[in-house]
Amino acid sequence: MSAPPEADALQEPRRGELTAAQSRVIAAAVVLFSRHGVGGTSLQMIADEIGVTKAAVYHQYKTKDAIVLAAAEAELASLEAVIAAAEAAPSRTRARDLLITGMVGLAVEDRRTVNTILTDPVIGEFFARHEHFRDVMRRLHGLLVGDDAGAPARVRTAMLIAAISGAVMHPFVVDLDDEVLRAELECLARRFLGLPG
Amino acid sequence: MSAPPEADALQEPRRGELTAAQSRVIAAAVVLFSRHGVGGTSLQMIADEIGVTKAAVYHQYKTKDAIVLAAAEAELASLEAVIAAAEAAPSRTRARDLLITGMVGLAVEDRRTVNTILTDPVIGEFFARHEHFRDVMRRLHGLLVGDDAGAPARVRTAMLIAAISGAVMHPFVVDLDDEVLRAELECLARRFLGLPG
DNA sequence: GTCTATAGTGCGATAGAC
DNA sequence: GTCTATCGCACTATAGAC
């Protein structure tokens, strides 16, 4: 595919460039995965969602697994961007601040998709097998609690990640405005970490 | 699958009245759902897991949806028992204490099954349709924050539920001993609620 | 890049014997 | 309660025209 060289410096996840057709496939897949689970989503559903045939989808990705992998990495890329921004912060306090704000922002923005996809067993297997995911998690943990690899620190990080990504899709908050939810989540997340906020 | 939604509202299975054969089906289903997702689990897999044929499984439950529903309510029943015990406590403080201990205990005990099943999109649809689930969540919320239905209280409850159920299956804590994980989770959950302990 | 057409497989579900 | 056997269908994946 041919793209204008200037205009698209913004959406490159650095890990494999997606063509426009591929982006359409992944966008549809993410929505459907979150609605029906990975196992409950067929290539026919993805094809229908973007208005093409199955064969056209197969031309972009040779197998369903390849689509699942690309969708998982697309989701991960958003988180990685937030982490990279936080790592570039001048101070540790500022870094944690950026991280909380960024993570809450991502979760609120996507709501239903983020956690459902992150907790899907099929995606979980991909993440467990791929070093890139573990690396991102390690960097996130480092920003939150430093080099401490003890049990309390690890449980703390796990709880914060689960709390933010899981809370946004809970029935209790479905009717809340994005801005209200974002503010409350940030406040409670900071308090959980013992930060001012 | 994906039957007309209106049809199954009347035929709620009575909890706690499972035959031995039905219990075997549900136990196998819960394990497989958490490992492959609901959509990725076939009746053949369930039949193989308990060593019978598909037809024998169909004799216990007429459709796959009926199995999914029974499995979801079996998971919910554990939580309901914890809530009932907490509601019977003499004081509100004691009730919250029992609730935290019970919820953490359930989550640690099951680890992989609890959260994966709770966040599966197919199970989520069942929960959204059935009043019983909403009732359990309402009682849980009441125990945690009383009658307060404001945004901060709801976000707080949602975060705590997500934090406990989600943290136990995070990669960071997979290697932790059950007792260590339980102690850390209880401590952090209490602190999140501003309780002593 | 998308199409039609088709392969081979496994699915949910049913009938009827034991 | 479990079995064998089967139906009709949807699935993943491929081949080849445009």
CSV table of C-alpha atoms (C1' of nucleotides) in Angstrom, one decimal:
chain,number,residue,atom,x,y,z
A,1,MET,CA,0.0,0.0,0.0
A,2,SER,CA,1.2,3.6,-0.6
A,3,ALA,CA,0.9,6.2,2.1
A,4,PRO,CA,1.8,9.9,2.1
A,5,PRO,CA,5.2,9.9,3.7
A,6,GLU,CA,4.6,13.0,5.8
A,7,ALA,CA,1.2,12.6,7.3
A,8,ASP,CA,1.4,9.3,9.1
A,9,ALA,CA,4.2,9.6,11.6
A,10,LEU,CA,1.7,9.4,14.3
A,11,GLN,CA,0.3,5.8,14.4
A,12,GLU,CA,3.3,3.6,14.1
A,13,PRO,CA,3.6,1.1,16.9
A,14,ARG,CA,7.2,0.4,15.8
A,15,ARG,CA,6.5,-3.3,15.7
A,16,GLY,CA,5.4,-4.0,12.2
A,17,GLU,CA,3.6,-1.5,10.0
A,18,LEU,CA,0.0,-2.1,9.2
A,19,THR,CA,-1.5,-1.4,5.9
A,20,ALA,CA,-4.8,0.3,5.7
A,21,ALA,CA,-6.5,-3.0,4.9
A,22,GLN,CA,-4.8,-4.7,7.8
A,23,SER,CA,-5.8,-1.9,10.2
A,24,ARG,CA,-9.4,-2.4,9.2
A,25,VAL,CA,-9.1,-6.1,10.0
A,26,ILE,CA,-7.5,-5.5,13.4
A,27,ALA,CA,-10.0,-2.8,14.3
A,28,ALA,CA,-12.9,-5.0,13.5
A,29,ALA,CA,-11.3,-8.0,15.3
A,30,VAL,CA,-10.7,-6.0,18.5
A,31,VAL,CA,-14.3,-5.0,18.7
A,32,LEU,CA,-15.6,-8.5,18.0
A,33,PHE,CA,-13.2,-10.2,20.3
A,34,SER,CA,-14.3,-8.0,23.2
A,35,ARG,CA,-18.0,-8.7,22.3
A,36,HIS,CA,-17.9,-12.4,21.7
A,37,GLY,CA,-14.4,-13.5,22.9
A,38,VAL,CA,-11.7,-14.7,20.7
A,39,GLY,CA,-13.1,-18.3,20.4
A,40,GLY,CA,-16.6,-16.9,19.6
A,41,THR,CA,-15.4,-14.7,16.8
A,42,SER,CA,-15.2,-16.2,13.3
A,43,LEU,CA,-13.4,-14.9,10.3
A,44,GLN,CA,-16.8,-14.6,8.6
A,45,MET,CA,-17.9,-12.1,11.4
A,46,ILE,CA,-14.7,-10.1,10.9
A,47,ALA,CA,-15.2,-10.0,7.1
A,48,ASP,CA,-18.9,-9.0,7.5
A,49,GLU,CA,-18.0,-6.2,9.9
A,50,ILE,CA,-15.7,-4.5,7.4
A,51,GLY,CA,-17.9,-5.5,4.4
A,52,VAL,CA,-15.6,-7.9,2.5
A,53,THR,CA,-15.3,-11.6,2.1
A,54,LYS,CA,-13.4,-14.1,4.2
A,55,ALA,CA,-10.8,-14.6,1.4
A,56,ALA,CA,-10.0,-10.9,1.5
A,57,VAL,CA,-9.3,-11.2,5.2
A,58,TYR,CA,-7.1,-14.2,4.6
A,59,HIS,CA,-5.1,-12.1,2.1
A,60,GLN,CA,-4.1,-9.8,4.9
A,61,TYR,CA,-3.5,-12.5,7.6
A,62,LYS,CA,-2.7,-16.1,6.7
A,63,THR,CA,-4.4,-17.6,9.8
A,64,LYS,CA,-6.8,-16.6,12.5
A,65,ASP,CA,-3.9,-16.9,15.0
A,66,ALA,CA,-2.1,-14.2,13.1
A,67,ILE,CA,-5.1,-11.9,13.5
A,68,VAL,CA,-5.3,-12.6,17.2
A,69,LEU,CA,-1.6,-11.9,17.6
A,70,ALA,CA,-1.7,-8.7,15.7
A,71,ALA,CA,-4.8,-7.5,17.7
A,72,ALA,CA,-3.1,-8.4,21.0
A,73,GLU,CA,0.0,-6.4,20.0
A,74,ALA,CA,-2.0,-3.5,18.9
A,75,GLU,CA,-3.6,-3.3,22.3
A,76,LEU,CA,-0.2,-3.7,23.9
A,77,ALA,CA,1.2,-0.9,21.8
A,78,SER,CA,-1.1,1.7,23.3
A,79,LEU,CA,0.2,0.7,26.8
A,80,GLU,CA,3.8,0.8,25.6
A,81,ALA,CA,3.4,4.3,24.4
A,82,VAL,CA,2.2,5.4,27.8
A,83,ILE,CA,5.1,3.7,29.5
A,84,ALA,CA,7.6,5.2,27.1
A,85,ALA,CA,6.3,8.7,27.9
A,86,ALA,CA,6.5,8.0,31.6
A,87,GLU,CA,10.0,6.7,31.4
A,88,ALA,CA,11.1,9.9,29.7
A,89,ALA,CA,9.8,12.0,32.7
A,90,PRO,CA,12.4,14.0,34.6
A,91,SER,CA,11.6,12.6,38.0
A,92,ARG,CA,10.2,9.4,39.4
A,93,THR,CA,7.2,11.1,40.9
A,94,ARG,CA,6.4,12.7,37.7
A,95,ALA,CA,6.8,9.4,35.9
A,96,ARG,CA,4.3,7.6,38.2
A,97,ASP,CA,1.9,10.5,37.7
A,98,LEU,CA,2.1,10.2,33.9
A,99,LEU,CA,1.7,6.5,34.1
A,100,ILE,CA,-1.5,6.6,36.2
A,101,THR,CA,-3.0,9.3,34.1
A,102,GLY,CA,-2.1,7.4,30.9
A,103,MET,CA,-3.3,4.0,32.0
A,104,VAL,CA,-6.6,5.4,33.3
A,105,GLY,CA,-7.0,7.3,30.1
A,106,LEU,CA,-6.5,4.2,28.0
A,107,ALA,CA,-8.9,2.1,30.1
A,108,VAL,CA,-11.6,4.7,30.1
A,109,GLU,CA,-11.2,5.4,26.4
A,110,ASP,CA,-11.7,1.8,25.4
A,111,ARG,CA,-13.9,0.6,28.3
A,112,ARG,CA,-15.3,-2.7,27.1
A,113,THR,CA,-12.4,-3.7,24.8
A,114,VAL,CA,-9.4,-3.3,27.1
A,115,ASN,CA,-10.1,-5.7,29.9
A,116,THR,CA,-12.1,-8.3,28.0
A,117,ILE,CA,-9.3,-8.7,25.5
A,118,LEU,CA,-6.6,-8.7,28.1
A,119,THR,CA,-8.3,-11.4,30.1
A,120,ASP,CA,-9.2,-13.6,27.2
A,121,PRO,CA,-7.5,-17.0,27.7
A,122,VAL,CA,-6.4,-17.2,24.1
A,123,ILE,CA,-4.7,-13.8,24.2
A,124,GLY,CA,-3.3,-14.7,27.6
A,125,GLU,CA,-1.5,-17.6,26.0
A,126,PHE,CA,0.0,-15.4,23.4
A,127,PHE,CA,1.2,-13.0,26.0
A,128,ALA,CA,2.7,-15.7,28.2
A,129,ARG,CA,4.7,-17.0,25.2
A,130,HIS,CA,5.9,-13.7,23.8
A,131,GLU,CA,8.9,-11.9,25.4
A,132,HIS,CA,7.7,-8.5,24.3
A,133,PHE,CA,4.7,-8.6,26.7
A,134,ARG,CA,6.8,-9.6,29.7
A,135,ASP,CA,9.2,-6.8,28.9
A,136,VAL,CA,6.4,-4.2,28.9
A,137,MET,CA,5.1,-5.5,32.2
A,138,ARG,CA,8.6,-5.4,33.7
A,139,ARG,CA,9.0,-1.7,32.7
A,140,LEU,CA,5.5,-0.9,34.1
A,141,HIS,CA,6.4,-2.6,37.4
A,142,GLY,CA,9.7,-0.7,37.5
A,143,LEU,CA,8.0,2.6,37.1
A,144,LEU,CA,5.5,1.8,39.9
A,145,VAL,CA,7.6,0.2,42.6
A,146,GLY,CA,11.2,0.4,41.3
A,147,ASP,CA,13.5,-2.6,41.5
A,148,ASP,CA,11.6,-4.3,44.4
A,149,ALA,CA,10.7,-7.8,43.2
A,150,GLY,CA,9.3,-9.0,46.5
A,151,ALA,CA,5.8,-10.4,46.9
A,152,PRO,CA,4.2,-7.3,48.4
A,153,ALA,CA,5.4,-5.1,45.5
A,154,ARG,CA,4.3,-7.6,42.9
A,155,VAL,CA,0.9,-8.1,44.4
A,156,ARG,CA,0.5,-4.3,44.6
A,157,THR,CA,1.3,-3.8,40.9
A,158,ALA,CA,-1.0,-6.7,39.8
A,159,MET,CA,-3.8,-5.2,41.9
A,160,LEU,CA,-3.4,-1.8,40.4
A,161,ILE,CA,-3.4,-3.0,36.8
A,162,ALA,CA,-6.4,-5.3,37.4
A,163,ALA,CA,-8.3,-2.6,39.3
A,164,ILE,CA,-7.9,0.0,36.6
A,165,SER,CA,-8.5,-2.2,33.6
A,166,GLY,CA,-11.3,-4.2,35.3
A,167,ALA,CA,-13.2,-1.4,36.9
A,168,VAL,CA,-14.0,0.4,33.7
A,169,MET,CA,-16.2,-2.4,32.4
A,170,HIS,CA,-18.0,-3.2,35.7
A,171,PRO,CA,-21.8,-2.9,35.6
A,172,PHE,CA,-21.6,-0.4,38.4
A,173,VAL,CA,-19.9,2.2,36.3
A,174,VAL,CA,-21.4,1.7,32.8
A,175,ASP,CA,-23.6,4.7,33.1
A,176,LEU,CA,-20.9,7.1,34.3
A,177,ASP,CA,-19.6,9.8,32.1
A,178,ASP,CA,-16.1,9.3,30.8
A,179,GLU,CA,-14.8,12.4,32.6
A,180,VAL,CA,-16.3,11.4,35.9
A,181,LEU,CA,-15.0,7.9,35.7
A,182,ARG,CA,-11.6,9.1,34.7
A,183,ALA,CA,-11.3,11.5,37.6
A,184,GLU,CA,-12.5,8.9,40.2
A,185,LEU,CA,-10.2,6.2,38.9
A,186,GLU,CA,-7.2,8.5,38.9
A,187,CYS,CA,-7.9,9.7,42.4
A,188,LEU,CA,-8.4,6.2,43.8
A,189,ALA,CA,-5.4,4.8,41.9
A,190,ARG,CA,-3.1,7.5,43.4
A,191,ARG,CA,-4.4,6.8,46.8
A,192,PHE,CA,-3.8,3.1,46.4
A,193,LEU,CA,-0.2,3.9,45.7
A,194,GLY,CA,0.1,6.3,48.5
A,195,LEU,CA,0.6,9.3,46.2
A,196,PRO,CA,-0.9,12.8,46.7
A,197,GLY,CA,-3.7,13.4,44.4
B,1,MET,CA,-25.2,-20.7,19.8
B,2,SER,CA,-26.5,-17.3,20.6
B,3,ALA,CA,-30.2,-18.2,21.0
B,4,PRO,CA,-33.1,-15.7,21.2
B,5,PRO,CA,-32.6,-13.9,24.5
B,6,GLU,CA,-36.2,-13.9,25.7
B,7,ALA,CA,-36.6,-17.7,25.7
B,8,ASP,CA,-34.5,-18.7,28.7
B,9,ALA,CA,-35.6,-16.1,31.3
B,10,LEU,CA,-38.2,-18.4,32.8
B,11,GLN,CA,-36.1,-21.5,33.1
B,12,GLU,CA,-33.7,-20.6,35.9
B,13,PRO,CA,-32.1,-23.7,37.3
B,14,ARG,CA,-32.5,-24.1,41.0
B,15,ARG,CA,-29.1,-23.8,42.6
B,16,GLY,CA,-27.8,-26.6,44.7
B,17,GLU,CA,-29.9,-29.2,43.1
B,18,LEU,CA,-27.4,-30.6,40.7
B,19,THR,CA,-27.2,-34.3,40.2
B,20,ALA,CA,-23.9,-36.0,40.3
B,21,ALA,CA,-23.7,-36.2,36.6
B,22,GLN,CA,-24.6,-32.6,36.2
B,23,SER,CA,-22.0,-31.6,38.7
B,24,ARG,CA,-19.4,-33.5,36.7
B,25,VAL,CA,-20.4,-31.6,33.6
B,26,ILE,CA,-20.3,-28.2,35.3
B,27,ALA,CA,-17.0,-28.9,37.0
B,28,ALA,CA,-15.4,-29.8,33.6
B,29,ALA,CA,-17.0,-26.9,31.9
B,30,VAL,CA,-15.7,-24.4,34.4
B,31,VAL,CA,-12.1,-25.6,34.0
B,32,LEU,CA,-12.3,-25.6,30.2
B,33,PHE,CA,-14.1,-22.2,30.0
B,34,SER,CA,-11.3,-20.6,32.0
B,35,ARG,CA,-8.7,-22.3,29.8
B,36,HIS,CA,-10.1,-21.7,26.4
B,37,GLY,CA,-13.0,-19.2,26.9
B,38,VAL,CA,-16.6,-20.1,26.5
B,39,GLY,CA,-16.6,-19.8,22.7
B,40,GLY,CA,-13.5,-21.9,22.5
B,41,THR,CA,-14.9,-24.7,24.5
B,42,SER,CA,-16.9,-27.4,22.6
B,43,LEU,CA,-19.2,-30.0,24.0
B,44,GLN,CA,-16.8,-32.6,22.7
B,45,MET,CA,-14.1,-31.2,24.9
B,46,ILE,CA,-16.4,-31.3,27.9
B,47,ALA,CA,-17.4,-34.8,27.1
B,48,ASP,CA,-13.8,-35.9,26.7
B,49,GLU,CA,-12.8,-34.2,30.0
B,50,ILE,CA,-15.2,-36.4,32.0
B,51,GLY,CA,-14.8,-39.5,29.8
B,52,VAL,CA,-18.2,-39.8,28.1
B,53,THR,CA,-19.7,-39.0,24.8
B,54,LYS,CA,-21.4,-35.8,23.6
B,55,ALA,CA,-24.8,-37.4,23.8
B,56,ALA,CA,-24.4,-38.2,27.5
B,57,VAL,CA,-23.6,-34.5,28.1
B,58,TYR,CA,-26.7,-33.5,26.2
B,59,HIS,CA,-28.8,-35.8,28.4
B,60,GLN,CA,-27.9,-33.5,31.3
B,61,TYR,CA,-28.2,-30.2,29.6
B,62,LYS,CA,-30.3,-29.7,26.4
B,63,THR,CA,-28.1,-26.9,25.0
B,64,LYS,CA,-24.6,-25.4,25.4
B,65,ASP,CA,-26.2,-22.2,26.7
B,66,ALA,CA,-27.8,-24.2,29.5
B,67,ILE,CA,-24.3,-25.4,30.5
B,68,VAL,CA,-22.9,-21.9,30.4
B,69,LEU,CA,-25.7,-20.6,32.5
B,70,ALA,CA,-25.3,-23.3,35.1
B,71,ALA,CA,-21.6,-22.8,35.2
B,72,ALA,CA,-22.0,-19.1,35.7
B,73,GLU,CA,-24.4,-19.5,38.5
B,74,ALA,CA,-22.2,-22.1,40.2
B,75,GLU,CA,-19.4,-19.5,40.3
B,76,LEU,CA,-21.8,-16.9,41.5
B,77,ALA,CA,-23.1,-19.2,44.3
B,78,SER,CA,-19.7,-19.2,46.0
B,79,LEU,CA,-19.7,-15.4,46.1
B,80,GLU,CA,-23.3,-15.4,47.4
B,81,ALA,CA,-22.4,-17.7,50.3
B,82,VAL,CA,-19.6,-15.3,51.3
B,83,ILE,CA,-22.0,-12.3,51.1
B,84,ALA,CA,-24.7,-14.1,53.2
B,85,ALA,CA,-22.1,-14.9,55.9
B,86,ALA,CA,-21.0,-11.2,55.9
B,87,GLU,CA,-24.6,-10.0,56.1
B,88,ALA,CA,-25.2,-12.1,59.2
B,89,ALA,CA,-22.3,-10.4,61.0
B,90,PRO,CA,-23.2,-8.4,64.2
B,91,SER,CA,-21.6,-5.2,63.1
B,92,ARG,CA,-20.8,-3.4,59.9
B,93,THR,CA,-17.1,-3.4,60.5
B,94,ARG,CA,-17.1,-7.1,61.1
B,95,ALA,CA,-19.3,-7.7,58.0
B,96,ARG,CA,-16.8,-5.8,55.8
B,97,ASP,CA,-14.0,-7.8,57.4
B,98,LEU,CA,-15.7,-11.1,56.6
B,99,LEU,CA,-16.4,-10.0,53.1
B,100,ILE,CA,-12.8,-9.1,52.3
B,101,THR,CA,-11.5,-12.3,53.8
B,102,GLY,CA,-14.1,-14.3,51.9
B,103,MET,CA,-13.6,-12.7,48.6
B,104,VAL,CA,-9.9,-12.9,48.7
B,105,GLY,CA,-10.2,-16.6,49.8
B,106,LEU,CA,-12.4,-17.4,46.8
B,107,ALA,CA,-10.2,-15.6,44.4
B,108,VAL,CA,-7.0,-17.2,45.6
B,109,GLU,CA,-8.6,-20.7,45.8
B,110,ASP,CA,-9.7,-20.6,42.2
B,111,ARG,CA,-7.0,-18.4,40.7
B,112,ARG,CA,-7.4,-18.8,37.0
B,113,THR,CA,-11.0,-19.8,36.9
B,114,VAL,CA,-12.7,-16.9,38.8
B,115,ASN,CA,-11.7,-13.9,36.8
B,116,THR,CA,-11.5,-15.5,33.4
B,117,ILE,CA,-15.0,-16.8,33.7
B,118,LEU,CA,-16.3,-13.6,35.2
B,119,THR,CA,-14.9,-11.5,32.4
B,120,ASP,CA,-15.9,-13.8,29.5
B,121,PRO,CA,-18.2,-11.8,27.2
B,122,VAL,CA,-20.6,-14.7,26.9
B,123,ILE,CA,-21.0,-15.0,30.6
B,124,GLY,CA,-21.2,-11.3,30.9
B,125,GLU,CA,-24.3,-11.3,28.7
B,126,PHE,CA,-25.9,-13.9,30.9
B,127,PHE,CA,-25.2,-11.9,34.0
B,128,ALA,CA,-26.5,-8.7,32.4
B,129,ARG,CA,-29.8,-10.5,31.6
B,130,HIS,CA,-30.4,-12.2,34.9
B,131,GLU,CA,-31.7,-10.3,37.9
B,132,HIS,CA,-30.0,-12.7,40.3
B,133,PHE,CA,-26.6,-11.4,39.4
B,134,ARG,CA,-27.5,-7.8,39.8
B,135,ASP,CA,-29.0,-8.6,43.2
B,136,VAL,CA,-25.8,-10.2,44.4
B,137,MET,CA,-23.8,-7.2,43.2
B,138,ARG,CA,-26.2,-4.8,45.0
B,139,ARG,CA,-25.8,-6.7,48.3
B,140,LEU,CA,-22.0,-6.6,47.9
B,141,HIS,CA,-22.0,-2.9,47.2
B,142,GLY,CA,-24.2,-2.4,50.3
B,143,LEU,CA,-21.8,-4.2,52.5
B,144,LEU,CA,-18.8,-2.2,51.2
B,145,VAL,CA,-20.1,1.3,51.1
B,146,GLY,CA,-23.7,1.2,52.5
B,147,ASP,CA,-26.5,3.0,50.6
B,148,ASP,CA,-24.2,5.5,48.9
B,149,ALA,CA,-25.0,5.2,45.2
B,150,GLY,CA,-22.8,8.1,44.1
B,151,ALA,CA,-20.1,7.9,41.4
B,152,PRO,CA,-17.1,7.7,43.9
B,153,ALA,CA,-18.7,4.9,45.9
B,154,ARG,CA,-19.5,2.9,42.8
B,155,VAL,CA,-16.1,3.3,41.2
B,156,ARG,CA,-14.6,2.3,44.5
B,157,THR,CA,-16.6,-0.9,44.7
B,158,ALA,CA,-15.9,-1.8,41.1
B,159,MET,CA,-12.2,-1.2,41.5
B,160,LEU,CA,-12.0,-3.4,44.6
B,161,ILE,CA,-13.8,-6.3,42.9
B,162,ALA,CA,-11.7,-6.0,39.8
B,163,ALA,CA,-8.5,-5.7,41.8
B,164,ILE,CA,-9.1,-8.8,43.9
B,165,SER,CA,-10.4,-11.1,41.1
B,166,GLY,CA,-8.0,-9.8,38.5
B,167,ALA,CA,-4.8,-9.7,40.5
B,168,VAL,CA,-4.8,-13.4,41.3
B,169,MET,CA,-4.3,-14.4,37.7
B,170,HIS,CA,-1.7,-11.8,36.8
B,171,PRO,CA,1.7,-13.1,35.6
B,172,PHE,CA,3.4,-11.2,38.4
B,173,VAL,CA,1.9,-13.4,41.1
B,174,VAL,CA,1.6,-16.9,39.4
B,175,ASP,CA,4.6,-18.2,41.3
B,176,LEU,CA,3.5,-16.9,44.7
B,177,ASP,CA,2.3,-19.3,47.4
B,178,ASP,CA,-1.4,-19.3,48.1
B,179,GLU,CA,-0.9,-18.1,51.7
B,180,VAL,CA,1.5,-15.3,50.8
B,181,LEU,CA,-0.8,-14.1,48.0
B,182,ARG,CA,-3.9,-14.3,50.3
B,183,ALA,CA,-2.2,-12.3,53.1
B,184,GLU,CA,-0.9,-9.6,50.7
B,185,LEU,CA,-4.3,-9.2,48.9
B,186,GLU,CA,-6.2,-8.9,52.2
B,187,CYS,CA,-3.8,-6.3,53.5
B,188,LEU,CA,-3.9,-4.2,50.4
B,189,ALA,CA,-7.7,-4.6,50.0
B,190,ARG,CA,-8.3,-3.4,53.6
B,191,ARG,CA,-6.0,-0.5,53.0
B,192,PHE,CA,-7.8,0.5,49.8
B,193,LEU,CA,-11.0,0.7,51.9
B,194,GLY,CA,-9.3,2.6,54.6
B,195,LEU,CA,-9.8,-0.2,57.1
B,196,PRO,CA,-7.3,-1.2,59.8
B,197,GLY,CA,-5.4,-4.4,59.3
C,1,DG,C1',-7.2,-6.2,-2.9
C,2,DT,C1',-11.2,-8.3,-3.5
C,3,DC,C1',-14.0,-11.8,-5.5
C,4,DT,C1',-16.4,-16.8,-6.2
C,5,DA,C1',-16.0,-21.4,-5.3
C,6,DT,C1',-14.7,-25.2,-2.8
C,7,DA,C1',-11.9,-28.5,0.2
C,8,DG,C1',-12.0,-30.7,4.6
C,9,DT,C1',-13.1,-30.5,9.4
C,10,DG,C1',-15.6,-30.0,13.6
C,11,DC,C1',-19.6,-28.0,15.5
C,12,DG,C1',-24.3,-28.2,18.1
C,13,DA,C1',-28.0,-31.0,18.3
C,14,DT,C1',-31.1,-35.3,17.7
C,15,DA,C1',-32.9,-40.3,17.3
C,16,DG,C1',-33.1,-44.6,19.2
C,17,DA,C1',-30.8,-48.9,21.2
C,18,DC,C1',-29.2,-50.8,25.6
D,1,DG,C1',-27.3,-42.6,32.0
D,2,DT,C1',-24.6,-43.8,28.4
D,3,DC,C1',-24.0,-45.4,23.9
D,4,DT,C1',-23.6,-45.4,18.3
D,5,DA,C1',-24.7,-43.0,14.4
D,6,DT,C1',-26.1,-39.3,11.9
D,7,DC,C1',-27.9,-34.6,10.2
D,8,DG,C1',-27.2,-30.0,8.6
D,9,DC,C1',-24.4,-26.3,9.2
D,10,DA,C1',-20.5,-23.0,10.1
D,11,DC,C1',-15.9,-23.0,10.4
D,12,DT,C1',-10.7,-22.4,8.8
D,13,DA,C1',-8.2,-22.3,4.9
D,14,DT,C1',-6.9,-22.6,-0.2
D,15,DA,C1',-7.1,-21.9,-5.5
D,16,DG,C1',-7.6,-19.0,-9.1
D,17,DA,C1',-10.2,-15.2,-11.8
D,18,DC,C1',-10.5,-10.2,-12.1
